[in-house]
Short mmCIF file of C-alpha atoms in Angstrom, two decimals:
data_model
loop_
_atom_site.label_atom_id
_atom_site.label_comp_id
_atom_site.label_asym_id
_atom_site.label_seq_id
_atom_site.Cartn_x
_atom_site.Cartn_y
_atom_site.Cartn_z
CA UNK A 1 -27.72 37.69 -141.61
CA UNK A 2 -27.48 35.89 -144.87
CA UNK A 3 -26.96 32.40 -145.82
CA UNK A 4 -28.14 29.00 -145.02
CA UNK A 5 -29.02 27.63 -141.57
CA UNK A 6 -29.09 24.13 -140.76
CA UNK A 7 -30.54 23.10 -137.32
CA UNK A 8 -30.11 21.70 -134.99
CA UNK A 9 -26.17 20.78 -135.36
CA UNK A 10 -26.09 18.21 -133.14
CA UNK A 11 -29.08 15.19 -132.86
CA UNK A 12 -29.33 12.31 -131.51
CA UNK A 13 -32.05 9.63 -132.16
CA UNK A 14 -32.92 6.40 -131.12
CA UNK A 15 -32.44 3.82 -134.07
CA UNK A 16 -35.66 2.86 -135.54
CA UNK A 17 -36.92 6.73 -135.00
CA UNK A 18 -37.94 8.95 -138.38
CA UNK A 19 -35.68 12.46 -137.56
CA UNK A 20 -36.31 15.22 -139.86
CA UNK A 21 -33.27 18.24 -140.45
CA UNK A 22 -33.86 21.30 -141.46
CA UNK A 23 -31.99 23.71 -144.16
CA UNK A 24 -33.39 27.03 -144.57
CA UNK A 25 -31.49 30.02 -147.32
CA UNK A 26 -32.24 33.71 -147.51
CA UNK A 27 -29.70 33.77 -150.66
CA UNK A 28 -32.82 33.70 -153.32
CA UNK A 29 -30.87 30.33 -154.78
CA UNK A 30 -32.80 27.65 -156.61
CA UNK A 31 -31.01 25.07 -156.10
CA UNK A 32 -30.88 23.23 -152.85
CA UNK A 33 -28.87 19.81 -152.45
CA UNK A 34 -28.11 17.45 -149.17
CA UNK A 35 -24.83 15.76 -149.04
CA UNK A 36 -24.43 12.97 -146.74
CA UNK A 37 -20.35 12.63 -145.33
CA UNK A 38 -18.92 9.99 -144.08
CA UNK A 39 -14.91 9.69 -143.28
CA UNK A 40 -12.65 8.83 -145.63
CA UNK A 41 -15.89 8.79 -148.20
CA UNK A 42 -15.94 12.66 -149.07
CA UNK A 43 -19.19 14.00 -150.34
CA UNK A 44 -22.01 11.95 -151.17
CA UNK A 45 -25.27 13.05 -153.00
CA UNK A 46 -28.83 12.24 -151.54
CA UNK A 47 -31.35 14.42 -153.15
CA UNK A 48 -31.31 17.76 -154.60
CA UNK A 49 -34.37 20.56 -155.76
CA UNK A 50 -33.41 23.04 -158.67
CA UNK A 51 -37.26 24.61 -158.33
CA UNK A 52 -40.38 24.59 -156.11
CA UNK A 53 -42.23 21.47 -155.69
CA UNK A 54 -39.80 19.48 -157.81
CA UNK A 55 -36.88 17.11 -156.33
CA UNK A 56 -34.68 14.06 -157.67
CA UNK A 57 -33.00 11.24 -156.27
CA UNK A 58 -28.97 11.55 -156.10
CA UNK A 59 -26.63 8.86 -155.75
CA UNK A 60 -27.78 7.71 -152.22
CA UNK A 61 -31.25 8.74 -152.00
CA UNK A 62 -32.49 5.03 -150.28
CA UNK A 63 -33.92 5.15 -146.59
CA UNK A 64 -34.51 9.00 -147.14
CA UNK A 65 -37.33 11.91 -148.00
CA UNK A 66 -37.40 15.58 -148.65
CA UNK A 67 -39.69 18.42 -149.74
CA UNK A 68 -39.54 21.51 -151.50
CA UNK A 69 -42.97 23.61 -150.82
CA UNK A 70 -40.83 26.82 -150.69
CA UNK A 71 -37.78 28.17 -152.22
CA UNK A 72 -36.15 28.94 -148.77
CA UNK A 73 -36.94 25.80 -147.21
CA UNK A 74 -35.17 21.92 -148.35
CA UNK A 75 -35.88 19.44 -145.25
CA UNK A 76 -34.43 15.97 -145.09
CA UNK A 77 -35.96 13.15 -143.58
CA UNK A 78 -33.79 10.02 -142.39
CA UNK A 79 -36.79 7.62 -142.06
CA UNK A 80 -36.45 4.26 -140.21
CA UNK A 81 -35.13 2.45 -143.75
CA UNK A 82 -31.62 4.32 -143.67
CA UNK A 83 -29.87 1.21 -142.60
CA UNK A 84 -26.70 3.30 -140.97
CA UNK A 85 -28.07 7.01 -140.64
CA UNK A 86 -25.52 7.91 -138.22
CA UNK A 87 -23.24 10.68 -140.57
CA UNK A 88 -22.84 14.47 -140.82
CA UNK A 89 -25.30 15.82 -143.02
CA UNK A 90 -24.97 18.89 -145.30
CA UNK A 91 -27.26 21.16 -146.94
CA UNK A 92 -25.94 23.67 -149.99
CA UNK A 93 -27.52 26.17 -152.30
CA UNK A 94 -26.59 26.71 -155.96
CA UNK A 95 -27.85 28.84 -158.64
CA UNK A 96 -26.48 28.13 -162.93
CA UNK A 97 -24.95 31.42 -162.90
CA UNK A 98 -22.40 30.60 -160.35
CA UNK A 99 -21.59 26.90 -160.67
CA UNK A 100 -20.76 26.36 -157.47
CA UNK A 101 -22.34 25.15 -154.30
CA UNK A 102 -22.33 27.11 -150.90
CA UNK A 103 -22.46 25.14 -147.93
CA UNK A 104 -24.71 25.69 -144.37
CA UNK A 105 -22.81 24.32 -141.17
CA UNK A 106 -24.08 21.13 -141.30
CA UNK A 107 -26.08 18.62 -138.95
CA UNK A 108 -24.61 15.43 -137.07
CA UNK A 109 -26.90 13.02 -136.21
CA UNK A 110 -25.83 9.95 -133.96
CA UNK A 111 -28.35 7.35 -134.09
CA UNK A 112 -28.19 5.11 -131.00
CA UNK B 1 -20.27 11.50 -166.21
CA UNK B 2 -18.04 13.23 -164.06
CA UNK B 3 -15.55 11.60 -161.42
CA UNK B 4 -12.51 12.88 -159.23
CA UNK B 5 -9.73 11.21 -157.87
CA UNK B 6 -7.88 12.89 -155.22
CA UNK B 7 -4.58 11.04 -154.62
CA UNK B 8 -3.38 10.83 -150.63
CA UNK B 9 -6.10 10.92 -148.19
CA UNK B 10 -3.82 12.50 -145.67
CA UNK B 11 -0.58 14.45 -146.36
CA UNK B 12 1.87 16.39 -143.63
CA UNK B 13 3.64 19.00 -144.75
CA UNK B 14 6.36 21.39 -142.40
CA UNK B 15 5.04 25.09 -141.55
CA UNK B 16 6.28 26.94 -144.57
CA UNK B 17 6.68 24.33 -146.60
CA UNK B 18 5.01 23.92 -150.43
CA UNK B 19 1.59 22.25 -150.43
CA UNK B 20 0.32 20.22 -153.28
CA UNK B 21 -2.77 18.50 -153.03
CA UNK B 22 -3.89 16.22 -156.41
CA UNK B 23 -6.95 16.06 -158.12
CA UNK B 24 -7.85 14.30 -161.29
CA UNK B 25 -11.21 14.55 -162.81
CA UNK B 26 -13.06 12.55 -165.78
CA UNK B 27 -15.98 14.31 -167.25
CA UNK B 28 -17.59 13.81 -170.69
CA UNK B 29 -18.16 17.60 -171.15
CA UNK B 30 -16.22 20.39 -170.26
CA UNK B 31 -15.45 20.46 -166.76
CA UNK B 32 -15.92 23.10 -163.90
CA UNK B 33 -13.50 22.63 -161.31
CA UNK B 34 -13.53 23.51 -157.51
CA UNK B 35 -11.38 23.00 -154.23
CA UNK B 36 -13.36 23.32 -150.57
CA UNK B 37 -12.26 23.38 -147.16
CA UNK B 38 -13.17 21.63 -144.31
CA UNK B 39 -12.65 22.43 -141.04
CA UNK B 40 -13.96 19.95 -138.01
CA UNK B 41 -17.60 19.82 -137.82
CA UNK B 42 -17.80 22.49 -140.04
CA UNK B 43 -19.23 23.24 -143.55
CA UNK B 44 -17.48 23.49 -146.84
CA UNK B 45 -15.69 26.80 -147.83
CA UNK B 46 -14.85 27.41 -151.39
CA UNK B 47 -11.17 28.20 -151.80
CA UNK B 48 -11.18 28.41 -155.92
CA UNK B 49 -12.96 27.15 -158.39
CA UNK B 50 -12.35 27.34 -162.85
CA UNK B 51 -14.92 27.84 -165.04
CA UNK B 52 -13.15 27.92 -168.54
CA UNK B 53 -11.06 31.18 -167.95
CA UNK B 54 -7.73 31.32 -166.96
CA UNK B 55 -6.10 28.16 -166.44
CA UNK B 56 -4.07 29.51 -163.39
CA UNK B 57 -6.64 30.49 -160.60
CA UNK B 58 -5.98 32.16 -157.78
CA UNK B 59 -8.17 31.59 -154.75
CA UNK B 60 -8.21 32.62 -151.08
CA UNK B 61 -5.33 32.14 -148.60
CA UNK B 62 -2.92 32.12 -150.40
CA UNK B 63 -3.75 29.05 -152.65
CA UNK B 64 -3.69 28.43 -156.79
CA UNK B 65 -4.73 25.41 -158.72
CA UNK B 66 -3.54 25.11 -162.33
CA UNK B 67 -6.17 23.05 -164.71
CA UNK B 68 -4.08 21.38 -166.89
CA UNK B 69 -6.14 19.60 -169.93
CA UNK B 70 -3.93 17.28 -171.08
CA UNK B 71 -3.14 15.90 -167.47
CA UNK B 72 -6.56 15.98 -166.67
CA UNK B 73 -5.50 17.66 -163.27
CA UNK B 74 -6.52 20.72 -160.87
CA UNK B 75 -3.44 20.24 -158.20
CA UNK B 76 -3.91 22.53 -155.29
CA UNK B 77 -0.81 24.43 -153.91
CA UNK B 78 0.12 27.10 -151.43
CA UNK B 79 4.30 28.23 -151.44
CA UNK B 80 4.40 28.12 -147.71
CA UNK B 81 1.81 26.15 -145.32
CA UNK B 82 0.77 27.72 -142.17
CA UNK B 83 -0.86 25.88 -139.28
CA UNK B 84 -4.20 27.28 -139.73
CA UNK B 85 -3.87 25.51 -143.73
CA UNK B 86 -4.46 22.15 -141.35
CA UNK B 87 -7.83 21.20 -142.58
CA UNK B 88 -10.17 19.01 -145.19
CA UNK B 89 -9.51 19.62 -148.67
CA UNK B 90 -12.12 18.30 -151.40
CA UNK B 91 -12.16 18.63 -154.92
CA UNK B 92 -14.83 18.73 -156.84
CA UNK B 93 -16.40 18.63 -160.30
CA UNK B 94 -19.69 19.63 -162.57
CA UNK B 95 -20.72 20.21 -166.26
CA UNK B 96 -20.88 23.29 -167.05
CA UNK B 97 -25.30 23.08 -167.51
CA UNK B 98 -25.68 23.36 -163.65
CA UNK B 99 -23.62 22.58 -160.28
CA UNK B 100 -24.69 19.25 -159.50
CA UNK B 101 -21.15 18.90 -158.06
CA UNK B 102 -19.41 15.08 -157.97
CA UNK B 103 -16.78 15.57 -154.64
CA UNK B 104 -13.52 13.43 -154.36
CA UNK B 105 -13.11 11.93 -150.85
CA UNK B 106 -11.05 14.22 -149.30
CA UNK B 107 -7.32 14.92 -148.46
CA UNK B 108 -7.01 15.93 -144.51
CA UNK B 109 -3.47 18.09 -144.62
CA UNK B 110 -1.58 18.52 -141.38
CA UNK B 111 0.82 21.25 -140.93
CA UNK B 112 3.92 20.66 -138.84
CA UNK B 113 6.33 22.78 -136.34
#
């Protein structure tokens, strides 16, 4: 089945804990971003990968880490320096000829 | 630099009423445009998006936006709301190089008896 799979969609973590959420694709995209959403704050950037091996910060990227070793694979790590990591998390694909994103189901983590 | 403004974070509207949802964008280049939905705990669907064609667009269920230059708007309507319309509506913006997308915050529509 085709798309993007983020897992799991529910975690919960004890505050002061490094949690790590996956986003895998089968669509062949280059592109792969994570969103951060919080309410009443829409859509915020954290990092994004347009190729292998290469990564930059977006608007929020502080208290997180990700890697890009293959094209299907974009993890995100909320490390222990996110001062309020509890939020739903989104990953998306993109490629230049389309211009537009397409969304997985998203993760929400609930630190405690 | 791009931006959007969506204008009313929550609107109500009567089952088969009109729905218009505003966006405004700034951009310094040419702008792509796109409206998502939202439903709880969900991911974002794309509903429309223009990319420098027609200025009407037509998306799915029902729903248009009109890009209008000179207003520096990309208002979302539907002629008659039905209760599954009750969702999270984001608009969104990028330059045309790539689809680093800039999102507004949101406008949560709920659709009355």
């Amino acid at each position: 089945d085709g798309g993007i799979t983020q897992s799991p969609k529910y975690l919960f973590r004890k505050e002061g804990q490094n949690v790590t959420l996956s986003c895998e694709q089968n669509l062949n995209h280059d592109a792969m971003y994570w969103y951060r959403q919080d309410p009443g704050q829409g859509l915020r950037l954290i990092y994004y990968s347009q190729i292998v091996n290469d990564f930059q910060k977006g608007d929020i990227a502080e208290g997180y880490s990700v890697s890009r070793e293959k094209k299907e694979s974009f993890p995100l790590t909320v490390t222990s320096a996110q001062k309020n990591p509890t939020a739903f998390y989104l990953c998306a694909t993109g490629t230049e000829q389309t211009s537009e994103a397409f969304f997985g189901q998203g993760t929400r983590l609930t630190v405690v | 630099a791009q931006s959007v403004t969506q204008l009313g974070s929550h609107v109500s509207v009567s089952e088969g009423a009109l729905v218009l949802l505003r966006c405004n964008y700034s951009s310094s280049v040419p702008p792509y445009l796109f409206w998502y939905v939202q439903y709880p705990n969900q991911g974002l669907q794309l509903l429309l998006k223009y990319t420098s064609a027609a200025t009407l667009v037509k998306g799915i269920n029902g729903f248009e936006a009109e890009f209008k230059k000179s207003e520096t708007s990309f208002h979302l309507t539907k002629p008659s709301a039905h209760m599954s319309d009750a969702a999270e509506y984001f608009c969104a913006v990028s330059g045309p190089a790539g689809n680093k997308l800039t999102f507004g915050t949101g406008t949560q529509l709920k659709v009355e008896l």
